[in-house]
Amino acid sequence: MSRGERLARAALTRLVEPGDETVGRWLRELGPEQLYRALTGASAPPPRASRERLAGYALRAERLDPAGDLATVARLGGRFVCPGDLDWPRQLDDLADARPIGLWVRGSASLRLWALRSVALVGARACSDYGTHMASVLGAGLAERGWAVVSGAAHGVDAAAHRGALAAGGATVAVLASGVDVAYPRAHTVLIERMAQQGILVAELPPGSHPTRSRFVQRNRVIAALTRGTVVVEAQYRSGSLVTARRALALGRAVMGVPGPVTSGLSAGVHELLRGEGVLVTDAAEVAEMIGGIGELAPERRGPLLARDALPPVTARVLDALSAQGGSEAREVARNAGTSPDEAMRRLHELLALGFVERMGDNWRLTPGGDRNAVVRRGDP
């Protein structure tokens, strides 16, 4: 990319708002340098550009200094990554005309390589202790499995996910709705600076920019497109996290949700998502199974293996036929088990050898003090 094109793209990130598809169409049709001249009055305006738009761009153009913005991010140890650069994550091209004009990046790692194996963890800002715990555990578990954890550095679930990944010594990416030199929220200044050193900070807005409500919304589309899948941990019905999930669905990405108490309004949005196209997940292994490669399977979920589970079916039926209240004769056991007296006797002796039962004359009973919770017996409540 020529320096002129890079300067033009840097200027456009300050001139226009993120995610503007009209600007994206103009950029595709005219190219960055021609569009920059058109929006700043140096050439004919773009097709069908309104006077109001052009007047707004003219006001912003008075303070454009793309070379200064590039120098600022360089002093921070960062860079400006554009489409076509080696470090550009090509999955962002799925956003079509809503694709970022460029990305301001802090952090020494390769954004493209980390994004190839990344997952978004998003959720409520005012989350519960349960939400904080789950986000932290998922962040750590995914980081330990070699996944980059992507979130928005906000209060609640976002911060817990980032901290979990950092605690595990893993990769984490914060997509900001401000400039990469503006810590927002202020309470996360230390966390954001730590991610600048150990992870990656990404922003569409140039240095010094501050967040607005619309910029948070547009930030979500970058999170959705950048990652292989999105996991929602606690979200109410009206939630920016659900906006991210729906955008991920529209882009063909995997969407997952962590269930919570049905009585909690914080989980209502997640449960609604799970009733649709979202997939229920409970740990990092299940997330990796959804978005990972061949062989990344979550372990099979099973209850504890009990001694009774190893018994042959007929032997298990004979054991079940013994009364919980007292001894039983072999004929009674046979009738209750649906087998012959001789077969019942053989199975009772087998159970005797295994320690499940004991014999009292002609009666058979369960061994006193045995693992009574390991079997289900006739007469049990």
Tab-separated table of N, CA and C in Angstrom, residues 20-182:
chain	number	residue	atom	x	y	z
A	20	ASP	N	-20.273	2.782	8.620
A	20	ASP	CA	-21.163	3.489	7.695
A	20	ASP	C	-21.085	2.806	6.328
A	21	GLU	N	-22.140	2.103	5.952
A	21	GLU	CA	-22.109	1.330	4.703
A	21	GLU	C	-22.127	2.221	3.464
A	22	THR	N	-22.697	3.404	3.576
A	22	THR	CA	-22.651	4.332	2.444
A	22	THR	C	-21.219	4.748	2.162
A	23	VAL	N	-20.477	5.087	3.216
A	23	VAL	CA	-19.062	5.421	3.062
A	23	VAL	C	-18.299	4.216	2.531
A	24	GLY	N	-18.648	3.028	3.026
A	24	GLY	CA	-17.992	1.818	2.543
A	24	GLY	C	-18.189	1.606	1.057
A	25	ARG	N	-19.392	1.916	0.565
A	25	ARG	CA	-19.649	1.789	-0.878
A	25	ARG	C	-18.843	2.817	-1.651
A	26	TRP	N	-18.822	4.052	-1.140
A	26	TRP	CA	-18.002	5.080	-1.801
A	26	TRP	C	-16.534	4.674	-1.826
A	27	LEU	N	-16.052	4.103	-0.727
A	27	LEU	CA	-14.652	3.694	-0.649
A	27	LEU	C	-14.354	2.614	-1.681
A	28	ARG	N	-15.280	1.687	-1.830
A	28	ARG	CA	-15.098	0.612	-2.813
A	28	ARG	C	-15.098	1.163	-4.234
A	29	GLU	N	-15.931	2.145	-4.492
A	29	GLU	CA	-16.068	2.668	-5.853
A	29	GLU	C	-14.970	3.670	-6.216
A	30	LEU	N	-14.557	4.476	-5.238
A	30	LEU	CA	-13.627	5.574	-5.540
A	30	LEU	C	-12.198	5.308	-5.103
A	31	GLY	N	-12.009	4.448	-4.107
A	31	GLY	CA	-10.690	4.256	-3.522
A	31	GLY	C	-10.462	5.276	-2.415
A	32	PRO	N	-9.530	5.008	-1.502
A	32	PRO	CA	-9.367	5.882	-0.321
A	32	PRO	C	-8.896	7.300	-0.650
A	33	GLU	N	-7.952	7.458	-1.553
A	33	GLU	CA	-7.421	8.798	-1.815
A	33	GLU	C	-8.455	9.681	-2.510
A	34	GLN	N	-9.144	9.127	-3.495
A	34	GLN	CA	-10.171	9.901	-4.185
A	34	GLN	C	-11.335	10.232	-3.239
A	35	LEU	N	-11.707	9.259	-2.372
A	35	LEU	CA	-12.793	9.528	-1.431
A	35	LEU	C	-12.388	10.603	-0.430
A	36	TYR	N	-11.159	10.564	0.023
A	36	TYR	CA	-10.684	11.590	0.959
A	36	TYR	C	-10.792	12.983	0.328
A	37	ARG	N	-10.385	13.100	-0.926
A	37	ARG	CA	-10.484	14.402	-1.598
A	37	ARG	C	-11.938	14.811	-1.787
A	38	ALA	N	-12.794	13.825	-2.095
A	38	ALA	CA	-14.206	14.135	-2.333
A	38	ALA	C	-14.901	14.607	-1.063
A	39	LEU	N	-14.554	14.031	0.078
A	39	LEU	CA	-15.226	14.389	1.321
A	39	LEU	C	-14.663	15.656	1.952
A	40	THR	N	-13.486	16.068	1.519
A	40	THR	CA	-12.880	17.283	2.085
A	40	THR	C	-12.988	18.472	1.137
A	41	GLY	N	-13.710	18.303	0.035
A	41	GLY	CA	-13.937	19.416	-0.878
A	41	GLY	C	-12.857	19.634	-1.892
A	42	ALA	N	-11.872	18.744	-1.950
A	42	ALA	CA	-10.792	18.908	-2.926
A	42	ALA	C	-11.181	18.401	-4.301
A	43	SER	N	-12.288	17.698	-4.413
A	43	SER	CA	-12.797	17.226	-5.699
A	43	SER	C	-14.311	17.112	-5.589
A	44	ALA	N	-14.937	16.681	-6.660
A	44	ALA	CA	-16.396	16.573	-6.675
A	44	ALA	C	-16.867	15.618	-5.580
A	45	PRO	N	-17.981	15.933	-4.938
A	45	PRO	CA	-18.476	15.057	-3.864
A	45	PRO	C	-18.909	13.704	-4.395
A	46	PRO	N	-18.991	12.693	-3.532
A	46	PRO	CA	-19.430	11.368	-3.955
A	46	PRO	C	-20.869	11.417	-4.450
A	47	PRO	N	-21.280	10.424	-5.234
A	47	PRO	CA	-22.648	10.386	-5.754
A	47	PRO	C	-23.673	10.376	-4.617
A	48	ARG	N	-24.683	11.226	-4.751
A	48	ARG	CA	-25.827	11.274	-3.833
A	48	ARG	C	-25.420	11.632	-2.397
A	49	ALA	N	-24.320	12.307	-2.230
A	49	ALA	CA	-23.920	12.773	-0.893
A	49	ALA	C	-24.755	13.992	-0.523
A	50	SER	N	-25.400	13.952	0.627
A	50	SER	CA	-26.265	15.057	1.039
A	50	SER	C	-25.438	16.253	1.515
A	51	ARG	N	-26.070	17.438	1.496
A	51	ARG	CA	-25.383	18.626	1.981
A	51	ARG	C	-25.045	18.502	3.458
A	52	GLU	N	-25.973	17.899	4.220
A	52	GLU	CA	-25.744	17.742	5.666
A	52	GLU	C	-24.508	16.890	5.933
A	53	ARG	N	-24.384	15.783	5.195
A	53	ARG	CA	-23.187	14.934	5.353
A	53	ARG	C	-21.922	15.725	5.048
A	54	LEU	N	-21.931	16.394	3.915
A	54	LEU	CA	-20.731	17.101	3.483
A	54	LEU	C	-20.373	18.219	4.450
A	55	ALA	N	-21.384	18.877	5.022
A	55	ALA	CA	-21.109	19.935	5.990
A	55	ALA	C	-20.465	19.363	7.244
A	56	GLY	N	-20.948	18.193	7.687
A	56	GLY	CA	-20.347	17.550	8.849
A	56	GLY	C	-18.916	17.137	8.589
A	57	TYR	N	-18.655	16.616	7.395
A	57	TYR	CA	-17.287	16.215	7.058
A	57	TYR	C	-16.366	17.435	6.988
A	58	ALA	N	-16.907	18.546	6.497
A	58	ALA	CA	-16.088	19.761	6.396
A	58	ALA	C	-15.633	20.238	7.771
A	59	LEU	N	-16.520	20.139	8.767
A	59	LEU	CA	-16.143	20.532	10.126
A	59	LEU	C	-15.031	19.643	10.672
A	60	ARG	N	-15.165	18.351	10.457
A	60	ARG	CA	-14.133	17.433	10.955
A	60	ARG	C	-12.825	17.578	10.184
A	61	ALA	N	-12.920	17.929	8.923
A	61	ALA	CA	-11.710	18.029	8.092
A	61	ALA	C	-10.779	19.123	8.583
A	62	GLU	N	-11.320	20.101	9.326
A	62	GLU	CA	-10.484	21.199	9.817
A	62	GLU	C	-9.398	20.703	10.772
A	63	ARG	N	-9.637	19.557	11.415
A	63	ARG	CA	-8.674	19.061	12.411
A	63	ARG	C	-7.972	17.777	11.973
A	64	LEU	N	-8.003	17.471	10.705
A	64	LEU	CA	-7.356	16.251	10.230
A	64	LEU	C	-5.836	16.385	10.255
A	65	ASP	N	-5.194	15.355	10.797
A	65	ASP	CA	-3.725	15.277	10.796
A	65	ASP	C	-3.346	13.797	10.770
A	66	PRO	N	-3.575	13.124	9.637
A	66	PRO	CA	-3.319	11.684	9.588
A	66	PRO	C	-1.870	11.320	9.866
A	67	ALA	N	-0.942	12.140	9.424
A	67	ALA	CA	0.473	11.846	9.694
A	67	ALA	C	0.735	11.923	11.194
A	68	GLY	N	0.110	12.891	11.859
A	68	GLY	CA	0.261	12.991	13.309
A	68	GLY	C	-0.355	11.806	14.028
A	69	ASP	N	-1.522	11.339	13.553
A	69	ASP	CA	-2.152	10.164	14.163
A	69	ASP	C	-1.269	8.927	14.003
A	70	LEU	N	-0.668	8.756	12.838
A	70	LEU	CA	0.219	7.605	12.617
A	70	LEU	C	1.450	7.705	13.513
A	71	ALA	N	1.968	8.909	13.697
A	71	ALA	CA	3.133	9.094	14.575
A	71	ALA	C	2.755	8.818	16.025
A	72	THR	N	1.550	9.214	16.421
A	72	THR	CA	1.095	8.981	17.797
A	72	THR	C	1.006	7.495	18.098
A	73	VAL	N	0.381	6.745	17.205
A	73	VAL	CA	0.235	5.315	17.468
A	73	VAL	C	1.592	4.622	17.417
A	74	ALA	N	2.504	5.108	16.599
A	74	ALA	CA	3.851	4.536	16.550
A	74	ALA	C	4.577	4.756	17.873
A	75	ARG	N	4.409	5.947	18.469
A	75	ARG	CA	5.043	6.217	19.765
A	75	ARG	C	4.498	5.295	20.855
A	76	LEU	N	3.261	4.848	20.701
A	76	LEU	CA	2.649	3.919	21.656
A	76	LEU	C	3.086	2.472	21.405
A	77	GLY	N	3.912	2.266	20.400
A	77	GLY	CA	4.322	0.913	20.041
A	77	GLY	C	3.296	0.205	19.189
A	78	GLY	N	2.411	0.997	18.557
A	78	GLY	CA	1.343	0.414	17.757
A	78	GLY	C	1.537	0.643	16.271
A	79	ARG	N	0.449	0.422	15.533
A	79	ARG	CA	0.495	0.511	14.083
A	79	ARG	C	-0.914	0.677	13.544
A	80	PHE	N	-1.017	1.050	12.289
A	80	PHE	CA	-2.296	1.183	11.605
A	80	PHE	C	-2.350	0.101	10.532
A	81	VAL	N	-3.278	-0.850	10.699
A	81	VAL	CA	-3.375	-2.011	9.803
A	81	VAL	C	-4.524	-1.782	8.825
A	82	CYS	N	-4.236	-1.954	7.547
A	82	CYS	CA	-5.223	-1.696	6.496
A	82	CYS	C	-5.508	-2.970	5.700
A	83	PRO	N	-6.677	-3.027	5.032
A	83	PRO	CA	-6.948	-4.153	4.134
A	83	PRO	C	-5.821	-4.297	3.116
A	84	GLY	N	-5.355	-5.512	2.942
A	84	GLY	CA	-4.227	-5.768	2.043
A	84	GLY	C	-2.915	-5.939	2.760
A	85	ASP	N	-2.807	-5.425	4.007
A	85	ASP	CA	-1.596	-5.652	4.796
A	85	ASP	C	-1.508	-7.118	5.210
A	86	LEU	N	-0.294	-7.586	5.467
A	86	LEU	CA	-0.105	-8.974	5.881
A	86	LEU	C	-0.819	-9.276	7.199
A	87	ASP	N	-0.945	-8.268	8.060
A	87	ASP	CA	-1.542	-8.489	9.372
A	87	ASP	C	-3.058	-8.246	9.377
A	88	TRP	N	-3.635	-7.976	8.229
A	88	TRP	CA	-5.086	-7.704	8.165
A	88	TRP	C	-5.873	-9.012	8.297
A	89	PRO	N	-6.807	-9.119	9.264
A	89	PRO	CA	-7.634	-10.328	9.373
A	89	PRO	C	-8.683	-10.355	8.256
A	90	ARG	N	-8.521	-11.252	7.320
A	90	ARG	CA	-9.363	-11.228	6.130
A	90	ARG	C	-10.821	-11.600	6.408
A	91	GLN	N	-11.098	-12.210	7.570
A	91	GLN	CA	-12.486	-12.509	7.874
A	91	GLN	C	-13.315	-11.243	8.062
A	92	LEU	N	-12.656	-10.111	8.320
A	92	LEU	CA	-13.380	-8.849	8.424
A	92	LEU	C	-13.985	-8.430	7.088
A	93	ASP	N	-13.456	-8.983	5.995
A	93	ASP	CA	-14.016	-8.675	4.681
A	93	ASP	C	-15.441	-9.181	4.537
A	94	ASP	N	-15.851	-10.116	5.407
A	94	ASP	CA	-17.234	-10.609	5.368
A	94	ASP	C	-18.236	-9.503	5.679
A	95	LEU	N	-17.776	-8.405	6.272
A	95	LEU	CA	-18.669	-7.290	6.582
A	95	LEU	C	-19.013	-6.455	5.353
A	96	ALA	N	-18.399	-6.765	4.229
A	96	ALA	CA	-18.680	-6.084	2.963
A	96	ALA	C	-18.468	-4.570	3.123
A	97	ASP	N	-19.476	-3.761	2.785
A	97	ASP	CA	-19.296	-2.317	2.846
A	97	ASP	C	-19.238	-1.775	4.267
A	98	ALA	N	-19.548	-2.617	5.253
A	98	ALA	CA	-19.411	-2.213	6.659
A	98	ALA	C	-18.041	-2.579	7.225
A	99	ARG	N	-17.154	-3.056	6.371
A	99	ARG	CA	-15.799	-3.413	6.802
A	99	ARG	C	-15.066	-2.186	7.323
A	100	PRO	N	-14.250	-2.344	8.362
A	100	PRO	CA	-13.469	-1.195	8.850
A	100	PRO	C	-12.573	-0.615	7.759
A	101	ILE	N	-12.419	0.690	7.784
A	101	ILE	CA	-11.517	1.357	6.838
A	101	ILE	C	-10.075	0.973	7.135
A	102	GLY	N	-9.793	0.772	8.391
A	102	GLY	CA	-8.486	0.342	8.877
A	102	GLY	C	-8.595	0.119	10.369
A	103	LEU	N	-7.587	-0.479	10.977
A	103	LEU	CA	-7.601	-0.758	12.404
A	103	LEU	C	-6.339	-0.209	13.055
A	104	TRP	N	-6.555	0.564	14.115
A	104	TRP	CA	-5.445	1.039	14.942
A	104	TRP	C	-5.161	-0.036	15.978
A	105	VAL	N	-3.922	-0.472	16.057
A	105	VAL	CA	-3.573	-1.666	16.841
A	105	VAL	C	-2.408	-1.363	17.769
A	106	ARG	N	-2.533	-1.806	19.025
A	106	ARG	CA	-1.414	-1.814	19.971
A	106	ARG	C	-1.179	-3.246	20.429
A	107	GLY	N	0.081	-3.621	20.541
A	107	GLY	CA	0.445	-4.983	20.920
A	107	GLY	C	1.357	-5.576	19.875
A	108	SER	N	2.332	-6.354	20.321
A	108	SER	CA	3.362	-6.848	19.405
A	108	SER	C	2.954	-8.095	18.633
A	109	ALA	N	1.917	-8.792	19.079
A	109	ALA	CA	1.519	-10.041	18.423
A	109	ALA	C	0.846	-9.755	17.087
A	110	SER	N	0.751	-10.797	16.268
A	110	SER	CA	0.088	-10.678	14.969
A	110	SER	C	-1.419	-10.764	15.155
A	111	LEU	N	-2.123	-9.703	14.803
A	111	LEU	CA	-3.586	-9.703	14.903
A	111	LEU	C	-4.192	-10.761	13.984
A	112	ARG	N	-3.647	-10.898	12.785
A	112	ARG	CA	-4.206	-11.867	11.842
A	112	ARG	C	-4.090	-13.287	12.372
A	113	LEU	N	-2.926	-13.643	12.920
A	113	LEU	CA	-2.727	-15.008	13.407
A	113	LEU	C	-3.576	-15.284	14.645
A	114	TRP	N	-3.650	-14.336	15.553
A	114	TRP	CA	-4.473	-14.541	16.742
A	114	TRP	C	-5.948	-14.660	16.365
A	115	ALA	N	-6.378	-13.863	15.391
A	115	ALA	CA	-7.792	-13.884	15.007
A	115	ALA	C	-8.187	-15.192	14.333
A	116	LEU	N	-7.222	-15.876	13.725
A	116	LEU	CA	-7.543	-17.149	13.075
A	116	LEU	C	-8.047	-18.189	14.071
A	117	ARG	N	-7.616	-18.075	15.314
A	117	ARG	CA	-8.039	-19.018	16.354
A	117	ARG	C	-8.525	-18.210	17.555
A	118	SER	N	-9.656	-17.553	17.352
A	118	SER	CA	-10.172	-16.672	18.386
A	118	SER	C	-11.648	-16.931	18.631
A	119	VAL	N	-12.092	-16.576	19.834
A	119	VAL	CA	-13.498	-16.714	20.220
A	119	VAL	C	-13.881	-15.494	21.037
A	120	ALA	N	-15.087	-14.978	20.794
A	120	ALA	CA	-15.578	-13.819	21.531
A	120	ALA	C	-16.330	-14.270	22.772
A	121	LEU	N	-16.031	-13.649	23.898
A	121	LEU	CA	-16.779	-13.848	25.143
A	121	LEU	C	-17.395	-12.510	25.510
A	122	VAL	N	-18.716	-12.443	25.480
A	122	VAL	CA	-19.408	-11.188	25.744
A	122	VAL	C	-20.554	-11.445	26.715
A	123	GLY	N	-21.069	-10.377	27.320
A	123	GLY	CA	-22.159	-10.539	28.263
A	123	GLY	C	-22.464	-9.261	29.001
A	124	ALA	N	-23.240	-9.401	30.063
A	124	ALA	CA	-23.758	-8.261	30.802
A	124	ALA	C	-22.650	-7.472	31.491
A	125	ARG	N	-22.808	-6.148	31.486
A	125	ARG	CA	-21.889	-5.310	32.267
A	125	ARG	C	-22.179	-5.461	33.755
A	126	ALA	N	-23.446	-5.368	34.122
A	126	ALA	CA	-23.838	-5.533	35.528
A	126	ALA	C	-24.134	-7.003	35.792
A	127	CYS	N	-23.132	-7.841	35.616
A	127	CYS	CA	-23.338	-9.277	35.728
A	127	CYS	C	-23.334	-9.718	37.192
A	128	SER	N	-23.806	-10.929	37.407
A	128	SER	CA	-23.814	-11.501	38.753
A	128	SER	C	-22.460	-12.134	39.063
A	129	ASP	N	-22.295	-12.581	40.297
A	129	ASP	CA	-21.076	-13.307	40.667
A	129	ASP	C	-20.937	-14.564	39.813
A	130	TYR	N	-22.065	-15.191	39.507
A	130	TYR	CA	-22.049	-16.379	38.643
A	130	TYR	C	-21.506	-16.018	37.258
A	131	GLY	N	-21.982	-14.896	36.698
A	131	GLY	CA	-21.507	-14.489	35.381
A	131	GLY	C	-20.026	-14.177	35.379
A	132	THR	N	-19.554	-13.486	36.416
A	132	THR	CA	-18.123	-13.194	36.525
A	132	THR	C	-17.309	-14.482	36.586
A	133	HIS	N	-17.776	-15.417	37.409
A	133	HIS	CA	-17.061	-16.688	37.556
A	133	HIS	C	-17.005	-17.442	36.237
A	134	MET	N	-18.138	-17.558	35.549
A	134	MET	CA	-18.173	-18.332	34.304
A	134	MET	C	-17.312	-17.676	33.222
A	135	ALA	N	-17.368	-16.356	33.122
A	135	ALA	CA	-16.555	-15.674	32.113
A	135	ALA	C	-15.071	-15.861	32.387
A	136	SER	N	-14.686	-15.773	33.646
A	136	SER	CA	-13.284	-15.949	34.008
A	136	SER	C	-12.810	-17.376	33.732
A	137	VAL	N	-13.628	-18.352	34.121
A	137	VAL	CA	-13.259	-19.756	33.906
A	137	VAL	C	-13.187	-20.079	32.407
A	138	LEU	N	-14.156	-19.577	31.645
A	138	LEU	CA	-14.133	-19.808	30.201
A	138	LEU	C	-12.923	-19.131	29.565
A	139	GLY	N	-12.635	-17.894	29.970
A	139	GLY	CA	-11.478	-17.194	29.418
A	139	GLY	C	-10.186	-17.935	29.683
A	140	ALA	N	-10.009	-18.399	30.919
A	140	ALA	CA	-8.799	-19.143	31.266
A	140	ALA	C	-8.735	-20.467	30.525
A	141	GLY	N	-9.862	-21.187	30.485
A	141	GLY	CA	-9.877	-22.499	29.828
A	141	GLY	C	-9.595	-22.413	28.345
A	142	LEU	N	-10.162	-21.417	27.677
A	142	LEU	CA	-9.914	-21.251	26.242
A	142	LEU	C	-8.472	-20.837	25.981
A	143	ALA	N	-7.949	-19.946	26.826
A	143	ALA	CA	-6.551	-19.533	26.671
A	143	ALA	C	-5.609	-20.711	26.837
A	144	GLU	N	-5.894	-21.575	27.795
A	144	GLU	CA	-5.057	-22.757	28.012
A	144	GLU	C	-5.097	-23.708	26.823
A	145	ARG	N	-6.182	-23.669	26.051
A	145	ARG	CA	-6.316	-24.513	24.865
A	145	ARG	C	-5.788	-23.839	23.610
A	146	GLY	N	-5.173	-22.673	23.777
A	146	GLY	CA	-4.554	-22.000	22.637
A	146	GLY	C	-5.473	-21.090	21.861
A	147	TRP	N	-6.605	-20.702	22.449
A	147	TRP	CA	-7.526	-19.782	21.782
A	147	TRP	C	-7.300	-18.357	22.282
A	148	ALA	N	-7.413	-17.393	21.373
A	148	ALA	CA	-7.370	-15.986	21.757
A	148	ALA	C	-8.774	-15.563	22.171
A	149	VAL	N	-8.884	-14.969	23.349
A	149	VAL	CA	-10.171	-14.529	23.893
A	149	VAL	C	-10.385	-13.070	23.504
A	150	VAL	N	-11.469	-12.800	22.794
A	150	VAL	CA	-11.772	-11.464	22.292
A	150	VAL	C	-12.987	-10.914	23.024
A	151	SER	N	-12.890	-9.677	23.496
A	151	SER	CA	-14.028	-9.021	24.141
A	151	SER	C	-13.837	-7.518	24.040
A	152	GLY	N	-14.701	-6.761	24.768
A	152	GLY	CA	-14.714	-5.325	24.586
A	152	GLY	C	-14.174	-4.495	25.722
A	153	ALA	N	-13.549	-5.133	26.736
A	153	ALA	CA	-12.919	-4.430	27.866
A	153	ALA	C	-13.906	-3.678	28.742
A	154	ALA	N	-15.206	-3.987	28.612
A	154	ALA	CA	-16.216	-3.299	29.426
A	154	ALA	C	-16.274	-3.911	30.819
A	155	HIS	N	-17.081	-3.299	31.684
A	155	HIS	CA	-17.323	-3.864	33.006
A	155	HIS	C	-17.989	-5.232	32.872
A	156	GLY	N	-17.916	-6.019	33.926
A	156	GLY	CA	-18.668	-7.270	33.980
A	156	GLY	C	-18.010	-8.409	33.240
A	157	VAL	N	-18.765	-9.036	32.359
A	157	VAL	CA	-18.319	-10.246	31.668
A	157	VAL	C	-17.071	-9.990	30.836
A	158	ASP	N	-17.026	-8.865	30.113
A	158	ASP	CA	-15.858	-8.568	29.270
A	158	ASP	C	-14.570	-8.595	30.088
A	159	ALA	N	-14.557	-7.836	31.175
A	159	ALA	CA	-13.345	-7.741	31.989
A	159	ALA	C	-12.976	-9.086	32.584
A	160	ALA	N	-13.979	-9.848	33.045
A	160	ALA	CA	-13.704	-11.157	33.633
A	160	ALA	C	-13.089	-12.094	32.609
A	161	ALA	N	-13.577	-12.046	31.368
A	161	ALA	CA	-13.030	-12.902	30.309
A	161	ALA	C	-11.574	-12.544	30.016
A	162	HIS	N	-11.292	-11.237	29.895
A	162	HIS	CA	-9.906	-10.797	29.660
A	162	HIS	C	-9.000	-11.234	30.809
A	163	ARG	N	-9.457	-11.020	32.041
A	163	ARG	CA	-8.624	-11.356	33.197
A	163	ARG	C	-8.381	-12.859	33.282
A	164	GLY	N	-9.383	-13.648	32.953
A	164	GLY	CA	-9.198	-15.091	32.963
A	164	GLY	C	-8.129	-15.530	31.975
A	165	ALA	N	-8.159	-14.965	30.777
A	165	ALA	CA	-7.152	-15.309	29.765
A	165	ALA	C	-5.762	-14.858	30.196
A	166	LEU	N	-5.665	-13.660	30.738
A	166	LEU	CA	-4.363	-13.157	31.192
A	166	LEU	C	-3.815	-13.995	32.337
A	167	ALA	N	-4.688	-14.391	33.265
A	167	ALA	CA	-4.241	-15.199	34.398
A	167	ALA	C	-3.692	-16.542	33.944
A	168	ALA	N	-4.225	-17.060	32.836
A	168	ALA	CA	-3.743	-18.329	32.302
A	168	ALA	C	-2.519	-18.152	31.413
A	169	GLY	N	-2.041	-16.908	31.278
A	169	GLY	CA	-0.883	-16.653	30.426
A	169	GLY	C	-1.196	-16.768	28.958
A	170	GLY	N	-2.483	-16.569	28.602
A	170	GLY	CA	-2.903	-16.750	27.222
A	170	GLY	C	-3.094	-15.451	26.473
A	171	ALA	N	-3.658	-15.584	25.276
A	171	ALA	CA	-3.848	-14.452	24.366
A	171	ALA	C	-5.232	-13.844	24.563
A	172	THR	N	-5.288	-12.514	24.579
A	172	THR	CA	-6.579	-11.834	24.654
A	172	THR	C	-6.525	-10.552	23.838
A	173	VAL	N	-7.654	-10.233	23.197
A	173	VAL	CA	-7.771	-9.063	22.320
A	173	VAL	C	-8.942	-8.225	22.807
A	174	ALA	N	-8.711	-6.941	23.009
A	174	ALA	CA	-9.773	-6.007	23.387
A	174	ALA	C	-10.099	-5.132	22.182
A	175	VAL	N	-11.351	-5.189	21.736
A	175	VAL	CA	-11.820	-4.331	20.648
A	175	VAL	C	-12.501	-3.131	21.303
A	176	LEU	N	-11.926	-1.956	21.136
A	176	LEU	CA	-12.364	-0.764	21.857
A	176	LEU	C	-13.297	0.095	21.017
A	177	ALA	N	-14.158	0.847	21.700
A	177	ALA	CA	-15.025	1.826	21.043
A	177	ALA	C	-14.425	3.223	21.156
A	178	SER	N	-13.156	3.284	21.497
A	178	SER	CA	-12.418	4.539	21.630
A	178	SER	C	-11.096	4.376	20.896
A	179	GLY	N	-10.220	5.363	21.013
A	179	GLY	CA	-8.877	5.202	20.497
A	179	GLY	C	-8.065	4.254	21.356
A	180	VAL	N	-7.002	3.694	20.800
A	180	VAL	CA	-6.210	2.718	21.558
A	180	VAL	C	-5.403	3.365	22.678
A	181	ASP	N	-5.404	4.697	22.740
A	181	ASP	CA	-4.708	5.400	23.820
A	181	ASP	C	-5.677	5.952	24.858
A	182	VAL	N	-6.965	5.630	24.726
A	182	VAL	CA	-7.986	6.123	25.651
A	182	VAL	C	-8.562	4.930	26.406
